[in-house]
Amino acid sequence: MIKLKGFTSNIVHHDRQQGYNDSPIHTPIYNSVPYGYKSTQDLMDVFQGKASGQSYARQSTPTTDSLQEMITQTEQGIGSLVFATGMGALSAIFLSLLKQGDHLIASRFLFGNSYSLMTTLENFGIEVTLVDATDVNNVIAAKQDNTLMVFVETMANPGTQIVDLAKIGDWCEQQELVYLVDNTMTSPYLFQPIRVKASLVMNSLSKYFCGHGTVLGGAVTETGLYDWANYPNIFEAYRKGDNRKWALTQIKKKALRDMGGTLSSDGAYQIAVGAETMALRMDRSCANALALAQLLDAHDKVEAVYYPGLSSHPQHDKATNWFRHYGSILSFDLKAGYDCSALLDAIDIIINATHLGDNRTLALPMAGTIFYEMGPDNRKKAGISEQMIRCSIGIEDTEDLLEGFKLGLDQL
C-alpha cells in the first residue's frame, strides 16, 4: 500500500494494516483477560520483556495495542499507553515518575480536576508550584534544586489561556527537565506538542480525540525527545533497552499494572472508531466556535469573550502560529445583573452538561459547577469570573447555533 500522507487517511486505514487474520477493517475486540502460550519459555519471555506479546489484560490487549499505535502515529511519538480515563493517565505519570521531595512546576490555569490533583500530590510530599505559564519567565523563576518536571496544557479550560509553549520547551530542554504537555484541548489534529519539545504528551481520549460522548479513556505518549538515562527516579530494573522508552515502561509497570487504571478492549474499539472523524468534527466545531465567539463579542449583554480566534485574545498570535484552528471551546462573561442559568435555560439548542468534544453543543456556568470547590478567591486567581459560562461547541449547523444564542440573549 502507498505511504499515506493525510491525517485522516492514516487513521481510517490504520486498523486494516495491522495484519490480522481474515483482514478486518476494524481491529477486533479482544475480551480475553488471560493469554496462553504453548511454551512456558515463551510466556516467561513476555513477562521478562524479551519478547512482545500479551500477558494479562490489565496491561494490554491486541485491541488496546492497536489504539496505542494509532495514538502514537497521530502524536508523531515513539510509543503510547492507554488508560481508563484522562485523569487516570495523568495520575499515572505523576505517581510513577515523581516521589516525595520532588518538585513540579505547573500552570495555574489548569482544568479543575487537574488542579485538584495538584493538592493530592502535595499530600504525598511532592512540592507543586503553580505559575502563570503564559510567560516563560514565571516558569524559570519557580525552578528549585529539586525540580524534575514542568506540566502545562496547550489551551486552558475554561479561560482559553495559551501558555508559552515553545519557550518553555526550549528552557526544559536546556535544564534537562521533563516537559509534560496535556494536548486534550487541541487534540493531535490541531497541534502536536512534539513540535515544542514536549517529553510526554497526555490526551483525554474522551474529548476531541474520539468525540460522541460515549466512552472514557486517556493516553500517555512518549515523544522520544527526552533522555531518561539521567532521570533519578527510573527503577534499575527498567534501565535497559532504548532509554527513550524507560519512562513509558515504568508508567506501564508501576501505574497501569500496579494501580490498574485499565482501558477495556470495548472502550478502545469505540475510541478508535470515533477517531476516524476527528478532523471532520474539529473542522466543523472550530468553525462554529469562531462564528459564535464573534457574535458574542459584539453583543451588549456580554462583558468578555475568551476565545483564541478573536484578535483581542492575549495569545491570538501564538494560537495562529501553532494551531491548525483555534479550538472548539469558548467561554464568556455575562455582564453583571444577568443570570447565567436563565440564559442557558433559554437556549434550546445547547445541553446543560459537563463534557468537551461532544458533537452537541454543551454549556454550564463555571462558578457553580466544575470550579465550585475551588472557592471565589482561587477562581479569581485562575481567571474564572462568577459570571463565566463555558461552551463546548458541537457540529450543529452554524445558523441554528447562532440563532439559538441570539434568541436566548434577547430573552434576558
XYZ file of N, CA and C in Angstrom, residues 97-339:
729
model
N 6.489 8.656 38.188
C 7.741 9.328 37.861
C 8.197 10.335 38.914
N 7.318 10.711 39.846
C 7.690 11.632 40.920
C 7.579 10.924 42.271
N 8.353 11.391 43.218
C 8.294 10.819 44.564
C 8.398 11.931 45.606
N 8.214 11.559 46.846
C 8.268 12.523 47.943
C 9.576 13.317 47.894
N 9.439 14.657 47.997
C 10.597 15.528 47.971
C 10.899 16.119 46.608
N 10.255 15.623 45.553
C 10.438 16.185 44.212
C 9.576 17.431 44.048
N 9.928 18.228 43.055
C 9.206 19.479 42.809
C 8.675 19.516 41.386
N 7.413 19.933 41.259
C 6.722 20.049 39.973
C 6.285 21.493 39.772
N 6.582 22.046 38.600
C 6.067 23.362 38.220
C 4.889 23.132 37.284
N 3.756 23.786 37.558
C 2.556 23.588 36.740
C 1.890 24.927 36.449
N 1.189 24.966 35.350
C 0.408 26.156 35.016
C -0.699 26.347 36.041
N -0.950 27.569 36.399
C -2.027 27.834 37.361
C -3.398 27.827 36.678
N -3.430 27.748 35.356
C -4.688 27.753 34.615
C -5.130 26.331 34.265
N -5.008 25.422 35.216
C -5.307 24.018 34.953
C -6.803 23.726 34.999
N -7.196 22.708 34.254
C -8.535 22.133 34.333
C -8.836 21.786 35.792
N -10.099 21.922 36.199
C -10.478 21.797 37.601
C -10.000 20.537 38.283
N -10.174 19.372 37.655
C -9.737 18.128 38.285
C -8.218 18.013 38.324
N -7.545 18.569 37.319
C -6.082 18.568 37.335
C -5.572 19.466 38.461
N -6.243 20.584 38.661
C -5.906 21.480 39.775
C -6.073 20.741 41.111
N -7.161 19.994 41.234
C -7.396 19.222 42.447
C -6.320 18.158 42.643
N -5.877 17.559 41.545
C -4.824 16.541 41.622
C -3.529 17.125 42.181
N -3.264 18.393 41.901
C -2.056 19.022 42.432
C -2.048 19.006 43.962
N -3.211 19.233 44.558
C -3.286 19.195 46.031
C -3.073 17.782 46.549
N -3.528 16.790 45.799
C -3.301 15.399 46.186
C -1.815 15.076 46.161
N -1.121 15.541 45.125
C 0.324 15.314 45.047
C 1.049 15.953 46.229
N 0.602 17.138 46.629
C 1.212 17.807 47.776
C 1.019 16.989 49.043
N -0.134 16.340 49.159
C -0.384 15.484 50.323
C 0.555 14.275 50.346
N 1.068 13.896 49.175
C 2.021 12.788 49.079
C 3.465 13.253 49.241
N 3.659 14.547 49.503
C 5.006 15.056 49.717
C 5.710 15.533 48.470
N 4.971 15.689 47.386
C 5.530 16.239 46.146
C 5.224 17.735 46.137
N 6.250 18.557 46.033
C 6.049 20.004 46.025
C 5.509 20.457 44.672
N 4.538 21.357 44.696
C 3.939 21.882 43.474
C 3.935 23.401 43.530
N 4.410 24.038 42.474
C 4.330 25.486 42.343
C 3.507 25.813 41.111
N 2.412 26.556 41.313
C 1.548 26.960 40.214
C 1.945 28.362 39.760
N 2.138 28.533 38.460
C 2.590 29.825 37.938
C 1.756 30.211 36.714
N 1.818 31.486 36.378
C 1.232 31.969 35.137
C 2.196 31.601 34.008
N 1.917 30.481 33.357
C 2.844 29.942 32.365
C 2.662 30.565 30.989
N 1.845 31.616 30.880
C 1.790 32.337 29.607
C 3.073 33.124 29.375
N 3.886 33.255 30.432
C 5.191 33.921 30.341
C 6.247 32.951 30.873
N 7.179 32.553 30.024
C 8.194 31.575 30.417
C 9.010 32.045 31.613
N 9.147 33.350 31.814
C 9.947 33.867 32.926
C 9.376 33.453 34.278
N 8.062 33.294 34.350
C 7.445 32.839 35.599
C 7.789 31.381 35.880
N 7.908 30.594 34.832
C 8.304 29.186 34.979
C 9.758 29.109 35.423
N 10.604 29.892 34.788
C 12.031 29.908 35.130
C 12.238 30.313 36.585
N 11.484 31.329 37.023
C 11.636 31.831 38.395
C 11.212 30.803 39.436
N 10.370 29.856 39.050
C 9.864 28.865 40.003
C 10.792 27.675 40.179
N 11.839 27.563 39.381
C 12.717 26.394 39.449
C 13.435 26.316 40.784
N 13.513 25.079 41.302
C 14.251 24.784 42.526
C 15.271 23.691 42.235
N 16.127 23.419 43.198
C 17.124 22.365 43.011
C 16.476 20.993 42.821
N 15.271 20.809 43.380
C 14.605 19.507 43.300
C 13.532 19.455 42.207
N 13.507 20.440 41.311
C 12.530 20.450 40.223
C 12.875 19.371 39.199
N 11.863 18.541 38.863
C 12.080 17.481 37.877
C 11.172 17.598 36.657
N 10.066 18.338 36.782
C 9.075 18.296 35.717
C 8.322 19.612 35.631
N 7.901 19.950 34.395
C 7.016 21.085 34.145
C 5.775 20.547 33.444
N 4.601 20.969 33.917
C 3.330 20.468 33.387
C 2.450 21.628 32.945
N 2.034 21.605 31.680
C 1.142 22.632 31.148
C 0.084 21.996 30.256
N -0.945 22.764 29.959
C -1.954 22.390 28.973
C -1.787 23.292 27.750
N -2.101 22.777 26.578
C -1.941 23.594 25.376
C -2.878 24.785 25.387
N -4.086 24.582 25.859
C -5.081 25.654 25.964
C -5.859 25.441 27.253
N -6.002 26.483 28.024
C -6.635 26.340 29.337
C -8.143 26.177 29.211
N -8.680 25.432 30.117
C -10.119 25.195 30.236
C -10.564 25.714 31.601
N -11.381 26.764 31.672
C -12.213 27.343 30.612
C -11.718 28.674 30.044
N -10.618 29.230 30.578
C -10.242 30.601 30.226
C -9.534 30.751 28.896
N -9.170 29.640 28.254
C -8.507 29.576 26.946
C -7.146 30.270 26.914
N -6.521 30.463 28.085
C -5.161 30.998 28.074
C -4.232 29.987 27.380
N -3.283 30.496 26.622
C -2.325 29.648 25.930
C -0.946 29.929 26.502
N -0.339 28.900 27.075
C 0.941 29.106 27.752
C 2.051 29.287 26.727
N 3.234 29.683 27.223
C 4.384 29.981 26.359
C 5.045 28.670 25.927
N 4.322 27.886 25.147
C 4.681 26.505 24.856
C 6.101 26.334 24.322
N 6.452 27.092 23.297
C 7.747 26.902 22.647
C 8.910 27.312 23.548
N 8.788 28.449 24.205
C 9.884 28.918 25.055
C 10.058 28.028 26.285
N 8.948 27.526 26.819
C 9.052 26.594 27.952
C 9.747 25.318 27.494
N 9.411 24.850 26.296
C 10.057 23.653 25.770
C 11.550 23.830 25.584
N 11.958 24.967 25.078
C 13.387 25.247 24.902
C 14.104 25.267 26.251
N 13.465 25.904 27.243
C 14.078 26.006 28.567
C 14.168 24.640 29.239
N 13.112 23.842 29.136
C 13.128 22.496 29.730
C 14.228 21.648 29.103
N 14.416 21.783 27.795
C 15.482 21.052 27.115
C 16.843 21.460 27.671
N 17.055 22.755 27.858
C 18.327 23.251 28.382
C 18.573 22.766 29.808
N 17.510 22.712 30.605
C 17.619 22.345 32.014
C 17.499 20.837 32.253
N 17.249 20.081 31.190
C 17.043 18.629 31.258
C 15.883 18.268 32.178
N 14.806 19.056 32.080
C 13.591 18.797 32.835
C 12.572 18.078 31.951
N 11.765 17.244 32.566
C 10.685 16.582 31.835
C 9.611 17.618 31.526
N 9.194 17.664 30.283
C 8.181 18.627 29.842
C 6.925 17.855 29.457
N 5.914 17.910 30.328
C 4.650 17.208 30.131
C 3.605 18.183 29.614
N 3.006 17.865 28.462
C 2.014 18.736 27.848
C 0.702 17.972 27.686
N -0.355 18.540 28.244
C -1.711 17.998 28.082
C -2.286 18.580 26.791
N -2.520 17.715 25.811
C -2.969 18.132 24.482
C -4.477 17.972 24.294
N -5.197 17.733 25.379
C -6.626 17.425 25.282
C -7.411 18.513 24.573
N -7.163 19.774 24.916
C -7.989 20.853 24.406
C -7.761 21.150 22.929
N -6.638 20.710 22.405
C -6.365 20.955 20.991
C -6.507 19.694 20.158
N -6.110 18.542 20.716
C -6.117 17.255 20.014
C -4.936 17.186 19.066
N -4.499 15.976 18.702
C -3.371 15.854 17.774
C -3.666 16.432 16.390
N -4.934 16.640 16.077
C -5.269 17.210 14.768
C -4.908 18.692 14.699
N -5.164 19.428 15.783
C -4.852 20.857 15.780
C -3.383 21.132 16.111
N -2.764 20.230 16.886
C -1.415 20.532 17.371
C -0.740 19.261 17.863
N 0.560 19.147 17.613
C 1.370 18.057 18.170
C 2.453 18.663 19.060
N 2.383 18.412 20.382
C 3.337 19.011 21.318
C 4.801 18.646 21.075
N 5.057 17.609 20.280
C 6.450 17.295 19.955
C 7.104 18.477 19.254
N 6.303 19.326 18.609
C 6.829 20.497 17.901
C 7.429 21.528 18.858
N 7.009 21.489 20.135
C 7.564 22.415 21.126
C 8.428 21.669 22.143
N 8.930 20.503 21.737
C 9.908 19.723 22.503
C 9.327 19.084 23.760
N 8.045 18.720 23.720
C 7.447 18.007 24.850
C 8.121 16.654 25.031
N 8.304 16.253 26.285
C 8.843 14.927 26.598
C 7.735 13.892 26.583
N 6.634 14.225 27.232
C 5.465 13.354 27.318
C 4.227 14.156 26.934
N 3.270 13.490 26.295
C 2.014 14.127 25.898
C 0.864 13.333 26.495
N -0.067 14.023 27.115
C -1.262 13.379 27.649
C -2.475 13.824 26.856
N -3.382 12.893 26.572
C -4.657 13.201 25.937
C -5.790 12.533 26.705
N -6.825 13.294 26.980
C -8.078 12.682 27.428
C -8.813 12.268 26.165
N -8.827 10.988 25.893
C -9.416 10.470 24.653
C -10.929 10.631 24.620
N -11.520 10.877 25.786
C -12.975 11.050 25.882
C -13.450 12.290 25.150
N -12.549 13.236 24.936
C -12.937 14.539 24.408
C -12.841 14.551 22.884
N -12.007 15.407 22.343
C -11.987 15.624 20.895
C -11.405 14.443 20.126
N -10.614 13.620 20.786
C -9.984 12.512 20.069
C -11.025 11.556 19.508
N -11.981 11.147 20.346
C -12.987 10.199 19.852
C -14.354 10.835 19.666
N -14.639 11.942 20.367
C -15.925 12.609 20.197
C -17.090 11.768 20.686
N -18.283 12.234 20.411
C -19.536 11.481 20.608
C -19.974 11.330 22.060
N -19.103 11.527 23.035
C -19.507 11.462 24.439
C -20.038 10.115 24.866
N -19.443 9.023 24.353
C -19.952 7.686 24.675
C -18.957 6.813 25.418
N -17.721 7.270 25.591
C -16.706 6.400 26.193
C -15.626 7.256 26.859
N -15.091 6.747 27.963
C -13.985 7.396 28.662
C -12.658 6.751 28.253
N -11.594 7.532 28.300
C -10.278 6.987 28.009
C -9.215 8.065 28.099
N -7.978 7.652 28.321
C -6.861 8.583 28.378
C -5.611 7.942 27.821
N -4.624 8.759 27.480
C -3.403 8.225 26.886
C -2.188 9.047 27.284
N -1.053 8.366 27.354
C 0.259 8.988 27.538
C 1.107 8.611 26.337
N 1.739 9.596 25.707
C 2.604 9.334 24.560
C 4.015 9.807 24.859
N 4.974 8.966 24.560
C 6.396 9.302 24.685
C 6.875 9.845 23.345
N 7.429 11.053 23.344
C 7.859 11.665 22.089
C 9.232 11.183 21.629
N 10.047 10.683 22.548
C 11.395 10.259 22.204
C 12.432 11.358 22.302
N 12.028 12.548 22.746
C 12.955 13.679 22.813
C 13.743 13.742 24.123
N 13.268 13.028 25.141
C 13.920 13.125 26.457
C 14.791 11.895 26.698
N 16.004 12.126 27.180
C 16.929 11.047 27.529
C 16.738 10.718 29.004
N 16.130 9.565 29.271
C 15.801 9.196 30.646
C 16.991 8.605 31.401
N 18.154 8.505 30.747
C 19.315 7.894 31.401
C 19.738 8.644 32.664
N 19.536 9.975 32.678
C 19.950 10.772 33.833
C 18.793 11.127 34.761
N 17.595 10.598 34.479
C 16.447 10.897 35.341
C 16.547 10.040 36.599
N 16.505 10.632 37.780
C 16.822 9.886 39.008
C 15.792 8.849 39.440
N 14.558 8.953 38.989
C 13.502 8.114 39.541
C 13.166 6.886 38.701
N 13.989 6.535 37.727
C 13.737 5.329 36.945
C 14.294 4.121 37.703
N 13.458 3.129 37.936
C 13.884 1.933 38.651
C 14.981 1.207 37.858
N 15.902 0.601 38.580
C 17.036 -0.072 37.939
C 16.573 -1.177 36.989
N 15.493 -1.862 37.345
C 15.007 -2.972 36.514
C 14.535 -2.521 35.138
N 14.192 -1.226 35.017
C 13.676 -0.731 33.744
C 14.738 0.020 32.952
N 15.959 0.065 33.454
C 17.051 0.746 32.759
C 17.734 -0.215 31.782
N 16.993 -0.610 30.766
C 17.545 -1.494 29.747
C 16.839 -1.215 28.425
N 17.537 -1.496 27.342
C 16.972 -1.207 26.033
C 17.053 0.280 25.713
N 16.181 0.731 24.840
C 16.143 2.121 24.386
C 15.799 3.043 25.549
N 16.747 3.892 25.972
C 16.488 4.723 27.160
C 15.436 5.793 26.916
N 15.052 6.027 25.661
C 13.973 6.974 25.390
C 12.621 6.418 25.832
N 12.528 5.092 26.059
C 11.271 4.452 26.421
C 11.228 3.990 27.871
N 12.251 4.311 28.649
C 12.289 3.842 30.027
C 11.108 4.364 30.843
N 10.746 5.633 30.640
C 9.634 6.200 31.412
C 8.327 5.499 31.068
N 8.115 5.225 29.790
C 6.883 4.551 29.376
C 6.802 3.151 29.983
N 7.940 2.475 30.051
C 7.973 1.159 30.695
C 7.612 1.269 32.165
N 8.169 2.289 32.838
C 7.887 2.450 34.264
C 6.430 2.822 34.500
N 5.877 3.684 33.657
C 4.459 4.044 33.800
C 3.586 2.809 33.624
N 3.944 1.954 32.659
C 3.153 0.740 32.418
C 3.235 -0.207 33.608
N 4.442 -0.392 34.143
C 4.613 -1.358 35.228
C 4.106 -0.830 36.570
N 4.456 0.414 36.876
C 4.156 0.940 38.205
C 2.771 1.580 38.310
N 2.219 2.006 37.197
C 0.900 2.642 37.257
C -0.178 1.753 36.635
N 0.003 1.382 35.371
C -1.037 0.586 34.714
C -1.167 -0.796 35.344
N -0.038 -1.494 35.509
C -0.083 -2.832 36.105
C -0.424 -2.802 37.590
N 0.281 -1.948 38.362
C 0.136 -1.968 39.817
C -1.112 -1.240 40.312
N -1.502 -0.154 39.620
C -2.650 0.635 40.081
C -3.935 0.297 39.337
N -3.827 -0.271 38.143
C -4.979 -0.878 37.489
C -5.961 0.036 36.795
N -5.527 1.197 36.289
C -6.457 2.078 35.575
C -6.619 1.667 34.124
N -7.082 0.453 33.909
C -7.057 -0.183 32.588
C -8.222 0.234 31.712
N -7.920 0.510 30.447
C -8.955 0.740 29.439
C -9.375 -0.597 28.871
N -10.679 -0.848 28.791
C -11.172 -2.116 28.257
C -11.009 -2.173 26.747
N -11.026 -3.372 26.199
C -10.977 -3.536 24.751
C -12.195 -2.908 24.087
N -13.349 -3.014 24.731
C -14.554 -2.390 24.175
C -14.383 -0.872 24.086
N -13.839 -0.272 25.147
C -13.609 1.164 25.137
C -12.606 1.574 24.084
N -11.538 0.789 23.958
C -10.510 1.090 22.957
C -11.095 1.038 21.549
N -11.966 0.071 21.310
C -12.599 -0.063 19.989
C -13.448 1.170 19.676
N -14.256 1.605 20.643
C -15.101 2.783 20.423
C -14.262 4.036 20.154
N -13.167 4.186 20.894
C -12.309 5.357 20.711
C -11.679 5.350 19.323
N -11.208 4.187 18.890
C -10.573 4.082 17.579
C -11.548 4.421 16.458
N -12.768 3.944 16.569
C -13.776 4.253 15.547
C -14.110 5.741 15.564
N -14.262 6.315 16.752
C -14.561 7.740 16.853
C -13.457 8.610 16.291
N -12.200 8.172 16.451
C -11.062 8.961 15.986
C -11.052 9.140 14.474
N -11.724 8.245 13.759
C -11.736 8.337 12.300
C -12.297 9.675 11.813
N -13.199 10.264 12.578
C -13.834 11.521 12.163
C -13.284 12.726 12.919
N -12.151 12.564 13.607
C -11.608 13.657 14.410
C -11.438 14.937 13.592
N -10.785 14.837 12.459
C -10.525 16.030 11.648
C -11.818 16.659 11.152
N -12.762 15.842 10.713
C -14.028 16.366 10.199
C -14.797 17.074 11.306
N -14.839 16.460 12.491
C -15.544 17.060 13.623
C -14.888 18.365 14.051
N -13.557 18.350 14.132
C -12.841 19.541 14.595
C -12.943 20.692 13.600
N -12.879 20.396 12.316
C -13.051 21.455 11.316
C -14.390 22.160 11.517
N -15.451 21.374 11.707
C -16.796 21.939 11.824
C -16.988 22.655 13.162
N -16.608 22.021 14.254
C -16.854 22.618 15.571
C -16.006 23.871 15.782
N -14.786 23.880 15.257
C -13.938 25.069 15.389
C -14.505 26.238 14.581
N -15.031 25.945 13.395
C -15.659 26.998 12.590
C -16.882 27.554 13.305
N -17.671 26.674 13.918
C -18.839 27.118 14.687
C -18.420 27.982 15.875
N -17.352 27.566 16.558
C -16.893 28.304 17.735
C -16.443 29.717 17.362
N -15.741 29.847 16.256
C -15.295 31.164 15.824
C -16.482 32.062 15.496
N -17.467 31.519 14.801
C -18.654 32.305 14.441
C -19.409 32.753 15.688
N -19.544 31.852 16.665
C -20.254 32.199 17.892
C -19.458 33.206 18.711
N -18.144 33.051 18.765
C -17.316 33.996 19.511
C -17.464 35.406 18.948
N -17.528 35.519 17.647
C -17.690 36.826 17.015
C -19.057 37.423 17.332
N -20.087 36.591 17.356
C -21.430 37.065 17.710
C -21.452 37.578 19.155
N -20.923 36.771 20.072
C -20.940 37.142 21.486
C -20.096 38.374 21.753
N -18.977 38.482 21.062
C -18.069 39.599 21.266
C -18.727 40.936 20.922
N -19.702 40.905 20.029
C -20.377 42.134 19.598
C -21.675 42.400 20.361
N -22.035 41.514 21.301
C -23.331 41.638 21.973
C -23.234 42.517 23.219
N -24.245 43.357 23.422
C -24.182 44.322 24.524
C -24.475 43.726 25.895
N -24.888 42.453 25.960
C -25.125 41.808 27.251
C -23.944 40.935 27.685
N -22.921 40.919 26.871
C -21.736 40.099 27.149
C -20.575 41.003 27.536
N -19.963 40.700 28.688
C -18.860 41.506 29.196
C -17.539 41.172 28.498
N -17.271 39.886 28.337
C -15.997 39.468 27.741
C -16.155 38.095 27.110
N -15.384 37.843 26.053
C -15.370 36.546 25.387
C -13.939 36.028 25.399
N -13.781 34.758 25.756
C -12.461 34.139 25.829
C -12.358 33.084 24.734
N -11.726 33.468 23.631
C -11.565 32.559 22.502
C -10.338 32.987 21.706
N -9.372 32.099 21.490
C -8.118 32.485 20.823
C -8.284 32.960 19.392
N -9.425 32.674 18.784
C -9.655 33.108 17.414
C -9.958 34.582 17.277
N -10.267 35.243 18.373
C -10.515 36.685 18.346
C -9.181 37.426 18.413
N -9.034 38.459 17.615
C -7.769 39.204 17.595
C -7.481 39.876 18.927
N -8.519 40.061 19.757
C -8.336 40.685 21.066
C -7.774 39.720 22.114
N -7.754 38.426 21.809
C -7.244 37.434 22.765
C -5.745 37.656 22.976
N -5.268 37.634 24.226
C -3.857 37.942 24.503
C -2.863 37.036 23.772
N -3.270 35.803 23.504
C -2.363 34.869 22.825
C -2.865 34.504 21.422
N -3.580 35.431 20.799
C -4.119 35.170 19.453
C -3.010 34.836 18.457
N -1.918 35.569 18.487
C -0.832 35.348 17.529
C -0.189 33.983 17.733
N -0.021 33.577 18.987
C 0.557 32.260 19.262
C -0.361 31.153 18.752
N -1.647 31.299 19.004
C -2.602 30.302 18.520
C -2.584 30.216 16.998
N -2.472 31.360 16.364
C -2.438 31.401 14.899
C -1.199 30.687 14.372
N -0.079 30.868 15.041
C 1.179 30.272 14.586
C 1.274 28.783 14.888
N 0.683 28.346 15.992
C 0.880 26.968 16.445
C -0.231 26.009 16.050
N -1.488 26.465 16.078
C -2.616 25.550 15.952
C -3.234 25.597 14.555
N -3.762 24.464 14.128
C -4.442 24.394 12.834
C -5.709 25.249 12.838
N -6.498 25.162 13.915
C -7.658 26.027 14.155
C -7.545 26.550 15.578
N -8.539 27.329 16.004
C -8.480 27.952 17.322
C -9.199 27.167 18.412
N -9.645 25.969 18.111
C -10.311 25.152 19.116
C -11.809 25.330 19.113
N -12.497 24.420 19.808
C -13.960 24.486 19.835
C -14.502 24.673 21.245
N -13.663 25.180 22.136
C -14.134 25.617 23.443
C -14.080 27.139 23.470
N -15.124 27.737 24.005
C -15.096 29.177 24.262
C -15.835 29.450 25.557
N -15.434 30.513 26.205
C -16.099 30.939 27.432
C -16.427 32.421 27.312
N -17.428 32.844 28.053
C -17.773 34.264 28.049
C -18.375 34.656 29.378
N -18.209 35.932 29.724
C -18.791 36.500 30.937
C -20.017 37.315 30.562
N -21.147 36.998 31.185
C -22.303 37.886 31.062
C -22.057 39.141 31.886
N -22.616 40.237 31.464
C -22.496 41.461 32.255
C -23.234 41.300 33.580
N -22.783 42.041 34.574
C -23.390 41.987 35.902
C -24.885 42.281 35.811
N -25.656 41.529 36.573
C -27.102 41.718 36.580
C -27.852 40.707 35.736
N -27.129 40.025 34.850
C -27.762 38.980 34.036
C -27.450 37.614 34.634
N -28.436 36.719 34.564
C -28.325 35.417 35.212
C -27.848 34.347 34.221
